[in-house]
Amino acid sequence: MPANETAPPVKKKGRRARLIVLVLVLALLAGLGYGAYWSVDGVRASFPQTTGSLKVPGLTGSVEVKRDAHGIPQLYADNDDDLFRAQGFVHAQDRFWEMDVRRHMTSGRLSEMFGSGQVETDAFLRTLGWRQVAEEEYANKLSAETKKYLQAYADGVNAYLKGKSGKDLSVEHAALKLSGDYQPEQWSPVDSVAWLKAMAWDLRGNMQDEIDRALMSTKLSPAQIDELYPPYPFDRNKPVVEGGKVEGGKYTPQSPGSTGSGSGSGGAAALGSQASTGTATAGTGTATGLAGNAGAQGATVGLRTQLSALADTLDRVPAILGPNGSGIGSNSWVISGKYTTTGKPLLANDPHLSPQLPSVWYQMGLHCRTVSAQCQYDVAGYTFSGMPGVVIGHNADIAWGMTNLGADVTDLYLEQVKPEGYVYDNKVLPFTTREEVIKVAGGASKKITVRITNNGPLVSDRSEELGTVGDRAPVVSSAPDRGDGYAIALRWTALDPGKSMDAVFKLDRAKTFEDFRKAAADFEVPSQNLIYADNKNTNGNIGYQAPGRIPVRGQGDGKMPAPGWDSKYAWKGGRDSNAGYIPQNELPWDQNPSRGYIVTANQAVAEGGSGAGKYPHLLTTDWGYGARSQRINDLIEAKIKDGGKISTDDMRTMQMDNSSEIAALLTPMLAKIEVSDPGVRAAQKLLDGWNYTQEPDSAAAAYFNAVWRNILKLSFGDKMPKELRIEGSCMNVLGNGTGPADDLAKTVRECGTRDADSAQPDGGDRWFEVVRRLVKDEKSQWWSVPAKGLNKPATTTRDELFARAMADARWELTAKLGKDQSTWSWGRLHQLTLKNQTIGTEGPGFMQWLLNRGPWDLGGGEATVNATGWNASSGYGVTWVPSMRMVVNLNELDKSRWINLTGASGHAYNSHYTDQTTMWAKGELLEWPFGKDAVDKATVDTLTLMPERS
């Protein structure tokens, strides 16, 4: 019998009610023509065996799988191959549906599972060619050791799959089998490698900003766009590293013993420069036309159509890690033992990703019974189902965490195309092409042709709307003839084969900061901030490394699409040459800074530009703006001043900090505005004495965030082009004179087209910075809004617009939460619903009801440390979250703490499906046993995996 029967018991009444619901739902399934009756036993058929023993082909010795009360496994083996073979088996036990969907997504084969509705997504992913790149990496780039581990892992997955189908694997597989006789194929090592491409895609940097700036130029002036992309505030928000320099081909951090606490004397100076151009304009926000200086004065109709369609295509690609934009990021920080109560470092990490069910993370320990040359691993932390190794966590010697560096690793190129090829330096070059056949469940296959230029694949080929570029693509007289039109190519570092999979195993067995940096050098994509701690020496060591492939451009800075026909805008070096990237030895790093701590939360890595203490390479123009990172810095400084010490619980408390920077700025202004309407005045009084914290039960937080949303809508949202406004948001605008029935004086109805997760303004910390600068100008053009009806007068000043936003917010919350504002709460607006991927999102309603969970009322919010993000254009629902939280205690690893968003299991109605979520929502952390005695004490189930011969 499956051993999760031994988990903490569910109340009998609740269990009976749940089983009745299951019977009703499954009977409903049978009644819809599937021709089978699913019983409760049928749902439980896929639950993993967690006690006793099982024989697994390929094992050379026994492997113990010890699970705690939350189903989190710790594996014990005698050699590396057995350890990773067992990891594959256990991942498949709990998460094979998730693994199966992921590999179909990364290879552009979702249509084989879900039918014709996924063809466009598959075509786009086939065009990117993730699978082909992964195959090349496995064949030519990865070490023999890594390939051996990947094969052992695949063998473990396949050992689990042997003889299973349909309900033996999951409820979801049972539904697919009944509707179309779907049968999963064998797992391959390339399936694991390809997952890193999906991870890199969701963390790819500023592609969305590049598209958005180009689309904004159809309606806004360059000066207006500059105001919406202000420079990074180095005078207020510290970068990750300070005072380092690049000399002789090496980056040298600021010497220990120096102040290490300067706030950046350069103020709002440039973020970076490139030696090849001799400029330092990376942070100025200049947003002229195509490529900034290619002569195109804004994106006209042709490019506007292409970019809008590309944005729509991007929105349809499954965002496994999260919506790409200001939200996706993470917090991590590490504190030296001289400032901790333990005397050794403490390290915290909470990556902000899309809420998934199950969580994107899977907690696990991988232990060699005796660490030796034959068995090298003793590590625990967060893994990705479908990929061997531990991605974030600690071993016996070091701990590490990750946040998104946000480097600009993608560029869009406008290509001038002809029937025989594409134009490059006044020559027509032939496309590289490949044919792809997309198989479709229940339908005919579709064939596509992928065309590739020397800048990358033509992503615009994947939309009929993009197939014809139009006659108005933005070019100048020096551009090539229009010929048959223009297309958009994507240059992206992850499309060049690399060695990131090698880095995972090197991190898992690293023992020193030198080992850690060598591992980081192989972590090419996605580019991440890596923080470090160890338990050596008196107080231990802390450190930081910025790894990754980051391009060196010719002309242009990556903020706008570049002219692909001009080689001056190409990346340096060839497609297969490392000459095109910033040398690893010149990427920023730090060790034991004198301030005693390191914070990375998607802020600027270093202050760029020329001169002493400035970083000479362009990393990106689109950092996060430092609201979260500076709050963490301030919390640490407040704690350690006058000799204070930080505990493990202090780290947890910091992770749950939900104070709002924008509320602290605007609330005093809102309180001074004269309000005549008694209902609005009563809402205004909610802000009296509020401390700007966004607790779930806070009425003040609910009202302020509604006011903030309406300020953004009035000031910026209604002034955006329709391609950036949320789909369905309609307004009357003057005709643009482009159609036969139009003229400049005719009013037309124009509706937004952007997906809810990526619509603008999203309210992230870029918008904090925009408004922070604008509030100083009480008569800025952004405060001008026309009247709308009798009760919404025109505004021309800041306070007039704020007053209108306060009124709009009052009546919005009345509609959403009721007239009695004493019942208002932020959590009722700001809710998290966990959705099972694919079927739980797009499947039949009854399957969504069966597989999804929630809602949970949450605190926190946008750009707070407790970063439960929401998009201000679309509403208040949670769009990304701290996907896990961990605090590592390097003095006593068994006193480390961790939590996952959901649970270990991917099986609906398993007791570990969402058994960590309520604790996660409250900010609680679980014990994290690591040593054998601690693991044995926590173990409630033990499964022994045995060789076939025994």
PDB file of C-alpha atoms in Angstrom, residues 405 407 409 493-494 500 503 517 519-530 544-552 578 580-588 615 619:
ATOM      1  CA  LEU A 405      21.247  38.977 -13.230  1.00  0.00           C
ATOM      2  CA  ALA A 407      21.865  40.737 -18.523  1.00  0.00           C
ATOM      3  CA  VAL A 409      21.423  38.506 -23.887  1.00  0.00           C
ATOM      4  CA  THR A 493      23.065  33.493 -26.276  1.00  0.00           C
ATOM      5  CA  ALA A 494      21.139  30.323 -25.415  1.00  0.00           C
ATOM      6  CA  SER A 500      25.705  24.967 -18.247  1.00  0.00           C
ATOM      7  CA  ALA A 503      28.225  23.731 -13.971  1.00  0.00           C
ATOM      8  CA  ARG A 517      34.039  30.355  -9.314  1.00  0.00           C
ATOM      9  CA  ALA A 519      31.798  26.083 -11.643  1.00  0.00           C
ATOM     10  CA  ALA A 520      30.228  29.489 -12.281  1.00  0.00           C
ATOM     11  CA  ALA A 521      32.419  29.951 -15.351  1.00  0.00           C
ATOM     12  CA  ASP A 522      30.502  27.093 -17.009  1.00  0.00           C
ATOM     13  CA  PHE A 523      27.098  28.488 -16.022  1.00  0.00           C
ATOM     14  CA  GLU A 524      26.706  30.236 -19.368  1.00  0.00           C
ATOM     15  CA  VAL A 525      22.936  30.553 -19.689  1.00  0.00           C
ATOM     16  CA  PRO A 526      20.867  31.839 -18.069  1.00  0.00           C
ATOM     17  CA  SER A 527      23.100  34.549 -16.651  1.00  0.00           C
ATOM     18  CA  GLN A 528      22.539  34.566 -12.889  1.00  0.00           C
ATOM     19  CA  ASN A 529      23.865  36.323  -9.808  1.00  0.00           C
ATOM     20  CA  LEU A 530      25.504  33.576  -7.732  1.00  0.00           C
ATOM     21  CA  TYR A 544      29.594  36.636  -5.231  1.00  0.00           C
ATOM     22  CA  GLN A 545      30.120  35.840  -8.915  1.00  0.00           C
ATOM     23  CA  ALA A 546      28.379  37.162 -12.021  1.00  0.00           C
ATOM     24  CA  PRO A 547      28.655  34.383 -14.603  1.00  0.00           C
ATOM     25  CA  GLY A 548      27.159  33.914 -18.026  1.00  0.00           C
ATOM     26  CA  ARG A 549      27.535  34.645 -21.707  1.00  0.00           C
ATOM     27  CA  ILE A 550      26.956  38.358 -22.138  1.00  0.00           C
ATOM     28  CA  PRO A 551      27.425  39.730 -25.656  1.00  0.00           C
ATOM     29  CA  VAL A 552      29.812  42.420 -26.792  1.00  0.00           C
ATOM     30  CA  ASN A 578      33.712  33.039 -27.459  1.00  0.00           C
ATOM     31  CA  GLY A 580      31.590  37.588 -28.972  1.00  0.00           C
ATOM     32  CA  TYR A 581      31.150  37.583 -25.182  1.00  0.00           C
ATOM     33  CA  ILE A 582      32.576  39.489 -22.235  1.00  0.00           C
ATOM     34  CA  PRO A 583      35.504  37.379 -20.977  1.00  0.00           C
ATOM     35  CA  GLN A 584      34.628  35.403 -17.847  1.00  0.00           C
ATOM     36  CA  ASN A 585      37.686  36.802 -16.068  1.00  0.00           C
ATOM     37  CA  GLU A 586      36.283  40.294 -16.534  1.00  0.00           C
ATOM     38  CA  LEU A 587      32.855  39.638 -15.037  1.00  0.00           C
ATOM     39  CA  PRO A 588      32.262  41.129 -11.564  1.00  0.00           C
ATOM     40  CA  TYR A 615      32.608  48.866 -14.796  1.00  0.00           C
ATOM     41  CA  LEU A 619      25.710  44.277 -19.122  1.00  0.00           C
TER      42      LEU A 619
END
